PDB file of N, CA and C in Angstrom:
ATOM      1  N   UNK R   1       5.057   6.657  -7.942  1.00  0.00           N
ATOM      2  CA  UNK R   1       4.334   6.465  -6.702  1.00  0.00           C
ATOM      3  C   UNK R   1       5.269   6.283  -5.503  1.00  0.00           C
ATOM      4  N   UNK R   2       6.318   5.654  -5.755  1.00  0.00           N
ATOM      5  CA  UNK R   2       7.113   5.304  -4.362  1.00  0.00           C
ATOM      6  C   UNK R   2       7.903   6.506  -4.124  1.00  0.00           C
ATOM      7  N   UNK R   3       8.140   7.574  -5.013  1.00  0.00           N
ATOM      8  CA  UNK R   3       8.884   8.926  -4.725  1.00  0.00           C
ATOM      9  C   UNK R   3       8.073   9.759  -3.960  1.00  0.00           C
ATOM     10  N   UNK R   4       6.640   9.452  -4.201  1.00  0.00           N
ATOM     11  CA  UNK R   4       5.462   9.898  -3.464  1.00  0.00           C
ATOM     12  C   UNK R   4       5.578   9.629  -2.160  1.00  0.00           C
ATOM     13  N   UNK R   5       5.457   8.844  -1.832  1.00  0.00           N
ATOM     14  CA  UNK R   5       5.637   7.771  -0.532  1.00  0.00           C
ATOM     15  C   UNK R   5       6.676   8.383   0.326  1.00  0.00           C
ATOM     16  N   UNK R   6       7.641   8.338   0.014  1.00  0.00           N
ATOM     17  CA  UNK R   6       8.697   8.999   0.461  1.00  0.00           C
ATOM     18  C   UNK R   6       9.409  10.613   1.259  1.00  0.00           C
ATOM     19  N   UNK R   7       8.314  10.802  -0.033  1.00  0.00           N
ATOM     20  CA  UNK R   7       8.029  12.293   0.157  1.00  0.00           C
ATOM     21  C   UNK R   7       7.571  12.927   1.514  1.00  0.00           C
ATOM     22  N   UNK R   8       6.028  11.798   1.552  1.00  0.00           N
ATOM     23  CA  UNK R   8       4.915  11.944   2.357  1.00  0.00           C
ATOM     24  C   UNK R   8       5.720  11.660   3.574  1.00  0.00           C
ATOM     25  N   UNK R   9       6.034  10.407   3.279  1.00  0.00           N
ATOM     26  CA  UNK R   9       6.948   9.942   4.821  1.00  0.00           C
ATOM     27  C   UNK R   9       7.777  11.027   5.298  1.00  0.00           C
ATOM     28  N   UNK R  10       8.780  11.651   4.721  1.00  0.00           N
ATOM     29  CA  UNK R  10       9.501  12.293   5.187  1.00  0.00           C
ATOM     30  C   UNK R  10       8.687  13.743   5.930  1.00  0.00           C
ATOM     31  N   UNK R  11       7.825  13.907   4.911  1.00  0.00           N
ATOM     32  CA  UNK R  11       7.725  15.606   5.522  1.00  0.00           C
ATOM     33  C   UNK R  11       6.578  14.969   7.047  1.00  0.00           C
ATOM     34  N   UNK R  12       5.853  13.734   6.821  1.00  0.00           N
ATOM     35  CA  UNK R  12       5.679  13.846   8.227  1.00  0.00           C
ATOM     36  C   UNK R  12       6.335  13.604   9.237  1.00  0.00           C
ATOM     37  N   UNK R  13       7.603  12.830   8.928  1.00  0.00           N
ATOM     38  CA  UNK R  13       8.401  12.067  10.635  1.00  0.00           C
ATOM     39  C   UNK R  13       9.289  14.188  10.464  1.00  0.00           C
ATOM     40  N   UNK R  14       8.685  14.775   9.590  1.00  0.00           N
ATOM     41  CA  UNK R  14       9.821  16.149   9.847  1.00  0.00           C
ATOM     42  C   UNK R  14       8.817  17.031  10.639  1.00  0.00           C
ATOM     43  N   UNK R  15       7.659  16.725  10.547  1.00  0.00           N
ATOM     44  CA  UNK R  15       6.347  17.325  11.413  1.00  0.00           C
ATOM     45  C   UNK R  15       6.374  16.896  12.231  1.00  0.00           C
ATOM     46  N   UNK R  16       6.214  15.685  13.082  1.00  0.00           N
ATOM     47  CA  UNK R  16       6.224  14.843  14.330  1.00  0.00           C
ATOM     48  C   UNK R  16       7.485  15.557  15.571  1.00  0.00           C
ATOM     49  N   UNK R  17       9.062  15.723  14.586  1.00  0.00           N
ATOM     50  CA  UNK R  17      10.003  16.124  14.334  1.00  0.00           C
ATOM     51  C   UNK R  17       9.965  17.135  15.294  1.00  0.00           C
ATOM     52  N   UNK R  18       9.287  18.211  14.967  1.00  0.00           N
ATOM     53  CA  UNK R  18       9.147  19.705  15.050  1.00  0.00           C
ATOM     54  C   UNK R  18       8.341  20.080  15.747  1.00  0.00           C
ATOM     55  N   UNK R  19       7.191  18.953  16.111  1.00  0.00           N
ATOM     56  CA  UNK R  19       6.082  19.355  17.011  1.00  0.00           C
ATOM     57  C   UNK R  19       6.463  19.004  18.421  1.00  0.00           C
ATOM     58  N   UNK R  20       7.640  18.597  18.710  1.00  0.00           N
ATOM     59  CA  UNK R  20       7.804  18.375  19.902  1.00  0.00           C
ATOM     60  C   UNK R  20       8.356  19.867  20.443  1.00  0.00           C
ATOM     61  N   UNK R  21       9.500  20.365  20.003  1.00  0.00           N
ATOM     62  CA  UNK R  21       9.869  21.844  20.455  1.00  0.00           C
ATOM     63  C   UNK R  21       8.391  22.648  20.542  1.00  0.00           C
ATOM     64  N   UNK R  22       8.271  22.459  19.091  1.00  0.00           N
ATOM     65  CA  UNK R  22       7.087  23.675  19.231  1.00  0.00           C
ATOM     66  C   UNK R  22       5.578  23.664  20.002  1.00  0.00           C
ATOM     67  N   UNK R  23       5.864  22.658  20.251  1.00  0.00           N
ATOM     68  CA  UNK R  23       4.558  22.289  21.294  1.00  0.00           C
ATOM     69  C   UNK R  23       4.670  21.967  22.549  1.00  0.00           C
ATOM     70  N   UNK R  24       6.129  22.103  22.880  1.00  0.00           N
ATOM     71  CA  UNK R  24       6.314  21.884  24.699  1.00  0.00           C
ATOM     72  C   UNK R  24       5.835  22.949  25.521  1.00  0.00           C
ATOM     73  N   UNK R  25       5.960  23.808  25.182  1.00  0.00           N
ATOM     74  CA  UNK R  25       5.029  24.841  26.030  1.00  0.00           C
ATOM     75  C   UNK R  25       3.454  24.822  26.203  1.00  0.00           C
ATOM     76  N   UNK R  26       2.830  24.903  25.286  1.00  0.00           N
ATOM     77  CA  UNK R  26       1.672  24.612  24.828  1.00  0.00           C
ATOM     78  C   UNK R  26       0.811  23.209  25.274  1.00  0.00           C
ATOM     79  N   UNK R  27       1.521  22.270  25.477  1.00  0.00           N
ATOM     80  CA  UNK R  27       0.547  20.964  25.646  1.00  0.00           C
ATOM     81  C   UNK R  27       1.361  20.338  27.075  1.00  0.00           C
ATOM     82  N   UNK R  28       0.262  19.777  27.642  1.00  0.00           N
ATOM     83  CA  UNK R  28       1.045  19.555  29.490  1.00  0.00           C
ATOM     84  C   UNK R  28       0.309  18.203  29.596  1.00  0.00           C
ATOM     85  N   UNK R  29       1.547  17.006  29.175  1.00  0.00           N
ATOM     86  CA  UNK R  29       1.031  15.320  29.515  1.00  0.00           C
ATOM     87  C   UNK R  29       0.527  15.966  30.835  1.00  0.00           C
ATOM     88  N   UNK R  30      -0.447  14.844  31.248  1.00  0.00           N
ATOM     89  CA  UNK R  30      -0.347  14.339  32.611  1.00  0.00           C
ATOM     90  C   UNK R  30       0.202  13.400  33.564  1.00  0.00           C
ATOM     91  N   UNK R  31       0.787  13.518  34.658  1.00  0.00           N
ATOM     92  CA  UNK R  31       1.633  12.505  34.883  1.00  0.00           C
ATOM     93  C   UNK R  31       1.776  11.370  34.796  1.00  0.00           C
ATOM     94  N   UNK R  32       0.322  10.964  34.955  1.00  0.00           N
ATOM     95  CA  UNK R  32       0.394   9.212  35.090  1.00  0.00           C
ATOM     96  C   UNK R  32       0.274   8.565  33.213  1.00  0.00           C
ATOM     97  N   UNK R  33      -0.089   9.829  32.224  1.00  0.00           N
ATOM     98  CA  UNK R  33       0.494   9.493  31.172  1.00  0.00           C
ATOM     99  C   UNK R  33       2.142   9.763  30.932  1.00  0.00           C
ATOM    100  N   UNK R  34       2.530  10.522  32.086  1.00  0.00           N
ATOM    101  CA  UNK R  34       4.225  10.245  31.412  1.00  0.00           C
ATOM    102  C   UNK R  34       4.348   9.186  32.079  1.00  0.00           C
ATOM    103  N   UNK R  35       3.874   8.148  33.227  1.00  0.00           N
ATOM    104  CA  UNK R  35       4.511   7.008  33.240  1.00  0.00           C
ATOM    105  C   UNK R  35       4.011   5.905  32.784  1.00  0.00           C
ATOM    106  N   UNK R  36       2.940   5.695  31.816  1.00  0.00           N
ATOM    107  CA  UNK R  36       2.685   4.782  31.256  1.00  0.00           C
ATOM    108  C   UNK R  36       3.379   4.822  29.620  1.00  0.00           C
ATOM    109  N   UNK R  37       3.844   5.743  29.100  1.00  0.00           N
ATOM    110  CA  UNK R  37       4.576   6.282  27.944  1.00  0.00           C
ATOM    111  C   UNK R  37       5.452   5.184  28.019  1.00  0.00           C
ATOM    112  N   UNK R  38       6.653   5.044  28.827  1.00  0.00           N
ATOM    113  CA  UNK R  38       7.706   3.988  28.637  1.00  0.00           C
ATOM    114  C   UNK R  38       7.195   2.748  28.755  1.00  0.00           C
ATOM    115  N   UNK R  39       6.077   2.379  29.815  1.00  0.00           N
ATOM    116  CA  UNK R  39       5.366   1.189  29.445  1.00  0.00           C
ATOM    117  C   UNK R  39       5.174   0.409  28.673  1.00  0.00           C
ATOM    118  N   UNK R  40       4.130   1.856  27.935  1.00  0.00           N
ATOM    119  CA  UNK R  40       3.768   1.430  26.350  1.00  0.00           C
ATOM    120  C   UNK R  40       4.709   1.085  25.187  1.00  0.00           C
ATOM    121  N   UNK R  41       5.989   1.671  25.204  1.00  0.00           N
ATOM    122  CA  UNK R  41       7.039   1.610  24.037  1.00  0.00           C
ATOM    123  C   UNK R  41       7.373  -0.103  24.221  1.00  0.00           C
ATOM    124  N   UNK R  42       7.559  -0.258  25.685  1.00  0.00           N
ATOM    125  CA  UNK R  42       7.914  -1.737  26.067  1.00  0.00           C
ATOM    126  C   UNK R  42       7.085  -2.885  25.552  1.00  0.00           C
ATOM    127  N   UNK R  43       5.862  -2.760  25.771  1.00  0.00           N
ATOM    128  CA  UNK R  43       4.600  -3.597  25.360  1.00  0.00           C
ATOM    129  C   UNK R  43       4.811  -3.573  24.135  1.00  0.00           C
ATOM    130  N   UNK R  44       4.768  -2.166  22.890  1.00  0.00           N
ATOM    131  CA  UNK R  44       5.205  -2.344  21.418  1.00  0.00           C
ATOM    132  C   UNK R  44       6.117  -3.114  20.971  1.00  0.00           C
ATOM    133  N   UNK R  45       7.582  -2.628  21.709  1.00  0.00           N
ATOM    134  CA  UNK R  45       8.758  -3.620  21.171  1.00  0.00           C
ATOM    135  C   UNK R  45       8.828  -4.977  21.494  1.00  0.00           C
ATOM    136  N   UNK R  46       8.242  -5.497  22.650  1.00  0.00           N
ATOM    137  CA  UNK R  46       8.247  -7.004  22.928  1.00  0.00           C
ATOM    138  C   UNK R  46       7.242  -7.594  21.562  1.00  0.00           C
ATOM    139  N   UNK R  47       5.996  -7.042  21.400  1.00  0.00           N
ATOM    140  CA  UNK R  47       4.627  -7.879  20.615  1.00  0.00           C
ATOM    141  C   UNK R  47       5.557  -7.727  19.226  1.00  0.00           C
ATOM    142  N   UNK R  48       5.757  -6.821  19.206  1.00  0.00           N
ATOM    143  CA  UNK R  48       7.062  -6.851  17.722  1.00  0.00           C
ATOM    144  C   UNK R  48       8.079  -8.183  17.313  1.00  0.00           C
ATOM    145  N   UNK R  49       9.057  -7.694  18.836  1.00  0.00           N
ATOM    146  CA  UNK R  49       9.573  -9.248  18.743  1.00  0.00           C
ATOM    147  C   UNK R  49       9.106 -10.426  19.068  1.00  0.00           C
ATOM    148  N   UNK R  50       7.697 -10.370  19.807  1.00  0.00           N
ATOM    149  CA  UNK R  50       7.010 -11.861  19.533  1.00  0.00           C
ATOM    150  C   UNK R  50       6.534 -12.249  17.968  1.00  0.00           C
ATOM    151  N   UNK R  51       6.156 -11.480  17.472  1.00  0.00           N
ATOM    152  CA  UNK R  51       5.713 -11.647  16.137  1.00  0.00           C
ATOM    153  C   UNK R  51       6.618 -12.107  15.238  1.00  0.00           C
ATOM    154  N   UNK R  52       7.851 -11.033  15.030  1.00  0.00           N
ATOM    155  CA  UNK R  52       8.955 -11.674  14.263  1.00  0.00           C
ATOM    156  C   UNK R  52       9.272 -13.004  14.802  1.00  0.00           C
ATOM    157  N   UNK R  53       9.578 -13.610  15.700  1.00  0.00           N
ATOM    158  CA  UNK R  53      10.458 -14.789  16.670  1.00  0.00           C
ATOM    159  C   UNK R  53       8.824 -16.188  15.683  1.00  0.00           C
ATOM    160  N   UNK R  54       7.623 -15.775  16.166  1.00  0.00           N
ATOM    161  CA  UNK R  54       6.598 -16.832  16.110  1.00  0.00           C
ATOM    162  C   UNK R  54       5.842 -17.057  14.702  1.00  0.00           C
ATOM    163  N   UNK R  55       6.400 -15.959  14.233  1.00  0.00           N
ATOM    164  CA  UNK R  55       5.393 -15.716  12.775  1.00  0.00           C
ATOM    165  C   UNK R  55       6.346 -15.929  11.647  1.00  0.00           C
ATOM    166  N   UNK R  56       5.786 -16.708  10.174  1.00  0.00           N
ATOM    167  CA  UNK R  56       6.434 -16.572   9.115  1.00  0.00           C
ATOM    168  C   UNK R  56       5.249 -16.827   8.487  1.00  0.00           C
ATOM    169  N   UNK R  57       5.241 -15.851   7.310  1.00  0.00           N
ATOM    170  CA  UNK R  57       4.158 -15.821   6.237  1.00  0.00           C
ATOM    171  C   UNK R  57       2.790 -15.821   7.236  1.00  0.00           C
ATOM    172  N   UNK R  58       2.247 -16.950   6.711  1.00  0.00           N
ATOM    173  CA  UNK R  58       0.919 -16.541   7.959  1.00  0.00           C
ATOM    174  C   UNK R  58       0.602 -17.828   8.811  1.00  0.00           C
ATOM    175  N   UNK R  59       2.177 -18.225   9.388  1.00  0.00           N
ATOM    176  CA  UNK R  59       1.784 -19.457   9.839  1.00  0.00           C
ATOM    177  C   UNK R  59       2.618 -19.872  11.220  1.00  0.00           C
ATOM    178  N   UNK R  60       2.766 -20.428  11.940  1.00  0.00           N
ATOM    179  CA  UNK R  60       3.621 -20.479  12.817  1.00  0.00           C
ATOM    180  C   UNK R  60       5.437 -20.900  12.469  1.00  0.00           C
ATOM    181  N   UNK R  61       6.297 -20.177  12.624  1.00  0.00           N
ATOM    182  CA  UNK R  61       7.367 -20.181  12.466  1.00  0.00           C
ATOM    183  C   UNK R  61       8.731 -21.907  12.753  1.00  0.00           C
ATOM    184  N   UNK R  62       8.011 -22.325  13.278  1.00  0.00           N
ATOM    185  CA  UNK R  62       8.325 -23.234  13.875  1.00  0.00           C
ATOM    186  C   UNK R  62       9.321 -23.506  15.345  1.00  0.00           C
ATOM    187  N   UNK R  63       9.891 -24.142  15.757  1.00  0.00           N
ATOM    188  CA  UNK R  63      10.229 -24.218  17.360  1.00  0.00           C
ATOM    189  C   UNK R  63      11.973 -23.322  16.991  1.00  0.00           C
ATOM    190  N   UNK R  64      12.327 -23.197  16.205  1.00  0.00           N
ATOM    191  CA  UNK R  64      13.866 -23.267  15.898  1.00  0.00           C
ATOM    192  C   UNK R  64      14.298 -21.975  16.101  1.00  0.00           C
ATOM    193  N   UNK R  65      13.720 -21.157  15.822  1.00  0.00           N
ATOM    194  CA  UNK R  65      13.341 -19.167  15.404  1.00  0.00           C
ATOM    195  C   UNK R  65      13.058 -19.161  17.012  1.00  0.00           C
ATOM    196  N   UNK R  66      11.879 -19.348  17.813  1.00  0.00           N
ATOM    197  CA  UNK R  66      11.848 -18.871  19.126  1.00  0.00           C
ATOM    198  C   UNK R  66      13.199 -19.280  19.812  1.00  0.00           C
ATOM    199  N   UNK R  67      13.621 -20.424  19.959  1.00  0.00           N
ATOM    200  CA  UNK R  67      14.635 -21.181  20.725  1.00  0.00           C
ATOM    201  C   UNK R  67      15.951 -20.003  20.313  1.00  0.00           C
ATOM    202  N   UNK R  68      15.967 -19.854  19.168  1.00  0.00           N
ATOM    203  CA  UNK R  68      17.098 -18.782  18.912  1.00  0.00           C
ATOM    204  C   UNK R  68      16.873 -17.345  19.817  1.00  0.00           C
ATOM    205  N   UNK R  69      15.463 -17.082  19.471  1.00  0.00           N
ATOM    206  CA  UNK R  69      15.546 -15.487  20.118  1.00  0.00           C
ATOM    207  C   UNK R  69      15.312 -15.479  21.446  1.00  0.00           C
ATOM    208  N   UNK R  70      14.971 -17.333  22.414  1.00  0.00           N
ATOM    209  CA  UNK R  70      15.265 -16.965  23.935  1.00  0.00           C
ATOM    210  C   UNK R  70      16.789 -16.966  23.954  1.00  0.00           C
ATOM    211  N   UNK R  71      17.183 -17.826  23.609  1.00  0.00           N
ATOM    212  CA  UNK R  71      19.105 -17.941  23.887  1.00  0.00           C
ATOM    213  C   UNK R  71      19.540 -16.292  23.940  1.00  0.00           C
ATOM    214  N   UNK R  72      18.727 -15.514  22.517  1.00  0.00           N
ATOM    215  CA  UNK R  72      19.522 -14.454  22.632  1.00  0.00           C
ATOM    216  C   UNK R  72      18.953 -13.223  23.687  1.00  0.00           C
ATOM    217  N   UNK R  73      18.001 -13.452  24.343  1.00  0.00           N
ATOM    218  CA  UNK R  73      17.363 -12.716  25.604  1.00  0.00           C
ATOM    219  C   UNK R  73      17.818 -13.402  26.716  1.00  0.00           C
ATOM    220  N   UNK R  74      18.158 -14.586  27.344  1.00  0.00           N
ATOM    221  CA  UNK R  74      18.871 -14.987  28.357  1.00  0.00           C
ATOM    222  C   UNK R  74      20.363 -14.003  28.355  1.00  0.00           C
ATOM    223  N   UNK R  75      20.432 -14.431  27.021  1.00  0.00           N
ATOM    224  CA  UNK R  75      22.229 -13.711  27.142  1.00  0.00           C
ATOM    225  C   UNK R  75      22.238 -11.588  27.011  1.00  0.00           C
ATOM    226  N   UNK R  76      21.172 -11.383  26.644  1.00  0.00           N
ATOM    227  CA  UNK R  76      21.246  -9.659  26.436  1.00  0.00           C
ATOM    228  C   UNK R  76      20.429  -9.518  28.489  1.00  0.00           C
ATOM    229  N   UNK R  77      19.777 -10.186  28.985  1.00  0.00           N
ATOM    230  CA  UNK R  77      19.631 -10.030  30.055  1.00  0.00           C
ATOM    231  C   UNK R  77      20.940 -10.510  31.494  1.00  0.00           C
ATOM    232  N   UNK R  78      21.483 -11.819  30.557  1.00  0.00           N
ATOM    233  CA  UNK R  78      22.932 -11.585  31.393  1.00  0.00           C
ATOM    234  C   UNK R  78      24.069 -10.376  31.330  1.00  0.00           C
ATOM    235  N   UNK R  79      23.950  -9.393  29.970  1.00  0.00           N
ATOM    236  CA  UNK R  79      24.359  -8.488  29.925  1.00  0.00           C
ATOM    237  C   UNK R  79      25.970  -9.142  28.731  1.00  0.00           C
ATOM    238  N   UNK R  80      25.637  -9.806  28.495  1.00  0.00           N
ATOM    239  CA  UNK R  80      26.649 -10.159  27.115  1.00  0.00           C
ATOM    240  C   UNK R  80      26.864  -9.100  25.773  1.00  0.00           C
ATOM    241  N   UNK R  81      27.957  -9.398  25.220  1.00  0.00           N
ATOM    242  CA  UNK R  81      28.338  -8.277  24.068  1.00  0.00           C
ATOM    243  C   UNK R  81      27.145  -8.273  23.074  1.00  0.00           C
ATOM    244  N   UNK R  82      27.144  -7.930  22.032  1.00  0.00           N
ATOM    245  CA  UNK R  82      25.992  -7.649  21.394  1.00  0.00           C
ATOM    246  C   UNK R  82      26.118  -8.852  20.581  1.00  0.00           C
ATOM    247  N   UNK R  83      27.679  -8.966  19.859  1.00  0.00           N
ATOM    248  CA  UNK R  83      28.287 -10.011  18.865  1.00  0.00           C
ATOM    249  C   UNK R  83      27.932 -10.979  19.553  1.00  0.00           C
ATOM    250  N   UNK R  84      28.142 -11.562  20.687  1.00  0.00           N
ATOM    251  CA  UNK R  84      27.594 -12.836  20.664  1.00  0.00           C
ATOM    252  C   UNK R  84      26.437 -13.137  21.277  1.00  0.00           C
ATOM    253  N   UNK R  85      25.901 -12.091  21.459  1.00  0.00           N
ATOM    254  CA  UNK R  85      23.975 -12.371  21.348  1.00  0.00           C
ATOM    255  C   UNK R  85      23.863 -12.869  20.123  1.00  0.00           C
ATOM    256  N   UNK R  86      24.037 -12.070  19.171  1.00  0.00           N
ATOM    257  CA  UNK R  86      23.820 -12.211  17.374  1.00  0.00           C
ATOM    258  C   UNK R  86      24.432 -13.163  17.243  1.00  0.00           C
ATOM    259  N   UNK R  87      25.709 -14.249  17.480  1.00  0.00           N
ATOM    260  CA  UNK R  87      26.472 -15.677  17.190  1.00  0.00           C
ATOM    261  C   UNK R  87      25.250 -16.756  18.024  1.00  0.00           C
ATOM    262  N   UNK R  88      25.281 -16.699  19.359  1.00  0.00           N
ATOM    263  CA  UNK R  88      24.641 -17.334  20.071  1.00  0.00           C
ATOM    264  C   UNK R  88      23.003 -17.942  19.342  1.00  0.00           C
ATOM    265  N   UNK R  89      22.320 -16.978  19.317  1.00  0.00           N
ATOM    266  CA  UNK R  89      20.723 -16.931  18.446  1.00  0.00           C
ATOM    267  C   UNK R  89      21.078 -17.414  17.186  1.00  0.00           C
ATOM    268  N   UNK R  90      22.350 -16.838  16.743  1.00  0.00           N
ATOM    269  CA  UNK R  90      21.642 -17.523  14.859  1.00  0.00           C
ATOM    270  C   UNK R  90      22.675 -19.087  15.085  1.00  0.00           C
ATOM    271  N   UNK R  91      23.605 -19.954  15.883  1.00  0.00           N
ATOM    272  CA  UNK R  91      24.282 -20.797  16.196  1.00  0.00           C
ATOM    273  C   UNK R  91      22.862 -21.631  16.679  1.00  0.00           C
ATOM    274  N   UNK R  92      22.231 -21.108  17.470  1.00  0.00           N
ATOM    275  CA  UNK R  92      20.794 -22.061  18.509  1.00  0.00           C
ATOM    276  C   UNK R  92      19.797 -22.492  17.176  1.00  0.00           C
ATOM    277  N   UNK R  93      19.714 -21.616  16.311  1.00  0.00           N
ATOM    278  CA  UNK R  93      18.576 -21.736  15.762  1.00  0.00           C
ATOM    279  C   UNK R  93      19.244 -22.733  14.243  1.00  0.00           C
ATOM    280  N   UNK R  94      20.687 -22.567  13.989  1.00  0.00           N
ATOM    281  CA  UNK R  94      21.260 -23.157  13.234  1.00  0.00           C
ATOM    282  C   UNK R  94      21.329 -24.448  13.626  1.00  0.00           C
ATOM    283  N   UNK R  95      21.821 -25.333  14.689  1.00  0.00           N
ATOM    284  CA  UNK R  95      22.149 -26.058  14.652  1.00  0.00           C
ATOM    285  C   UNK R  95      20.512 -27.236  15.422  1.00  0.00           C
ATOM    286  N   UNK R  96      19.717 -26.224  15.929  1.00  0.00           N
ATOM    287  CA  UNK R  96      18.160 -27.362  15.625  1.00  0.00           C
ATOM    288  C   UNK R  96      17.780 -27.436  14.667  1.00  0.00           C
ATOM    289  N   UNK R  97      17.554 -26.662  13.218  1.00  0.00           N
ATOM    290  CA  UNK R  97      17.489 -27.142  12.169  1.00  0.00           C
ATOM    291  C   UNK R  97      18.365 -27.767  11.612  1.00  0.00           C
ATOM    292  N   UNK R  98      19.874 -28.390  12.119  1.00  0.00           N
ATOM    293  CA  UNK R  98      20.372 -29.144  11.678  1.00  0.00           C
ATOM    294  C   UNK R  98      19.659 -30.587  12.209  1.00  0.00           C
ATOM    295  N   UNK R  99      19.271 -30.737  13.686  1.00  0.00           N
ATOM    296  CA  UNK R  99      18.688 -31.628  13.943  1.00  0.00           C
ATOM    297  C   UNK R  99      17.345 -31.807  13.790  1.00  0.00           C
ATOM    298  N   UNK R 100      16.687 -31.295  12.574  1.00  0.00           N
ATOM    299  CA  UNK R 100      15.968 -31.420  12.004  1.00  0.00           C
ATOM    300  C   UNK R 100      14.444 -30.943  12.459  1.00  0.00           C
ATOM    301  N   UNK R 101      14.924 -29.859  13.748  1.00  0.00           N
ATOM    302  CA  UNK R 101      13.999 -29.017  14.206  1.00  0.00           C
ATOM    303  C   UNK R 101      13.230 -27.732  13.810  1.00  0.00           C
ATOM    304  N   UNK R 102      12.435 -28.156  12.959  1.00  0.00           N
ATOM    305  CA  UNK R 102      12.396 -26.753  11.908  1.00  0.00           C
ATOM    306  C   UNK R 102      11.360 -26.215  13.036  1.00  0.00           C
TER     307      UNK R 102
END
């Protein structure tokens, strides 16, 4: 079953893939859908990372996990290296669960 899966997956992200060449002529967004397009990707990836940051199993994550992933959005919006976004966030979130901030 999971070779199945795989399968399926692949030959569609190879359709998705392919339908963009072969369908640029043929299909004409409209403008104010090409500027809500990047919008939308934005709105996806934030509710994504709200979910991961607030959610564990089916319950609230606790204060320690958000506090990590603002530290590491203060610092990717100050424009910091990537490495110490990734030190910074897992250091924030390490050391309130040391103080017993789960």
């Amino acid at each position: 079953m999971p070779l199945l899966a795989i399968v399926v997956l692949a030959a569609g992200t190879y359709a998705f893939r392919l339908a963009g060449p072969v369908l640029q002529d043929r299909v004409e967004i409209p403008e104010r859908l090409r500027r809500l397009l990047p919008v939308a990707a934005a709105v996806l990836l934030i509710t994504l990372v709200v979910t991961a940051a607030l959610t564990e199993g089916h319950g609230f994550a606790g204060w320690a996990r958000p506090a990590g992933v603002l530290a590491a959005g203060v610092l990717a919006v100050r424009r910091a290296p990537f490495p110490v976004i990734v030190i910074a966030a897992a250091a924030t979130t390490a050391v309130l669960r040391l103080c017993g901030i789960e």
